[in-house]
Amino acid sequence: METTSKGPSSSEFATPLATHGLNPSGAVHWNLDWKELHGMAVERGEASLTTHGVLLATTGERTGRSPNDRFIVQESGLADDVWWGEVNKSTSSEIFDRLLVKVQNHLDSRDVLFVKDAHCGADPKYSMPVRLITEKAWHASFFHNMFVRSEPSELVNHVPEYTILHAPELMANPKADGTNSGVFVILALDRGLVIIGGTHYAGEIKKAIFTIMNHILPAKGLLPMHCSANTDYNHSALFFGLSGTGKTTLSADPGRALIGDDEHGWSDDGVFNFEGGCYAKLIGLSKEDEPAIFATTRMPGSVLENVILDANGVPNFEDGTLTQNTRGSYPIESIENRTLDSMAGHPKDVVFLTCDAFGVLPPLSRLTPEQAAYHFISGYTAKVAGTEIGITEPQATFSTCFGAPFMPRHPSVYADLLSSKIRDHDANCWLINTGWVAGGYGESSRIRIKWTRALLNAALDGSLDDVIFVEDERFGFEVPTTCEGVPDEILQPRETWSDKTRFDNVANLLAQMFIENFEQYSEGCSEEVLSASPKVLD
């Protein structure tokens, strides 16, 4: 039985549920607005409201992504397209088909289903119609926030290219179903279908669609990117960086408008946001440090995830009782300082952010296109004590393309596209280290944010164009000799270490880590990119 709360009947939609193999016995609500979804989520006991009227949901055991439970169906059309391995784990069509039937039967048996239609991609030329079919109203609201919304009249003719069948209450049987646990996230890229079960964590929905975009766009000559982006309306900038590198903080600039905070495409026309919303980490959030994001947590259209409330129903963002990965999703319209169409021209600057806990990378370096490709593929930062259980010393970590879990193709595919676009549009490339200076973690401190901001602003506004740069003989990139508002000695890390021999040893150690990590990508990379590798010096 298919029903709808308002608007056209289900029979008037271009793609009814029967297209997805569903014949639900309960009510089906098509494209409800957020107010209706929040009301039903509370009524059904899925979520509660904060004192500000914001929806709050908890996700149970899984409070983050489940990378060990994510698979791509290995079908003939994908044999050469996907870089199979630990990240892109394969599963068979037979396993997928068995689980698909379980998901379909589960959804058919629910007393109510929620269908949300939207698009991924703010640029109409490259926008992909997508659909979520879920048993939870709050997940439908999350989907509503995160993707590009259409007018109700446009949705009548909506034909999704990719559909997610979302069954968080359905647990797999690992032995019978061929999964690693009760959780499963399986992408059948050739069929335009994703099935998710056993996890309530909403981020799986967002990242499944991102993975799809990362698969299909390179074949069209577009570069999909895990980055934030902003613009001063004359020039746009991209910010790549892993968690803890300052990506959110540095891309949030009062003098520049936000294009998007996480996922973008670079086409022949410029940069566009994939999403219609933001999915912000909230742990430690304060009104003073991030006022724009803080304000969204009091806007009734937002959805909070795994946040603890105080006795008055006010979120306590310092409380990580459930997880350090507390989240908030909200429409991008909630951010006042943004571009209206989530698009901009070609980037003038491409910024890679790293937090080097070894204290040997300069606060700012200028990269050639080949070096940019090398560092893009490497995706380096460092974990420090307190970020994960068991870490007592700095540990180098590499996540290719600054988003390894979501990149189904070989990293060189994305790196070649990046290098090509950097050359075609004469973009400046920068590596900014927001980590330690004058020594490593435990013996010095992180670089002051005001110095990092001064370096970034100088890079973006052209103030460094007339500054003398010197080449770093170990890493090959160029380092400025001066920058207004920053002590000159800070710019050359070796000069800040009292023990120069120890600096050389630590720098060689990091260079060797880069070299060893890159060996797995060497096949398929050009000689120009391979030549951008750092050197271990005598």
Coordinates of C-alpha atoms in Angstrom, one line a residue, residues 17 77 117 127 129 143 276 306 385 392 508 534:
L17 CA 8.4 1.6 -5.3
G77 CA 31.5 -3.9 -15.9
D117 CA 14.1 12.3 -3.6
S127 CA 23.5 16.9 -11.0
P129 CA 19.0 12.4 -9.1
F143 CA 18.8 13.1 3.6
G276 CA 22.8 20.8 -0.1
N306 CA 24.6 11.4 19.6
A385 CA 48.4 11.0 21.8
T392 CA 51.5 7.6 23.0
N508 CA 64.8 11.8 7.1
P534 CA 61.1 13.4 -1.0

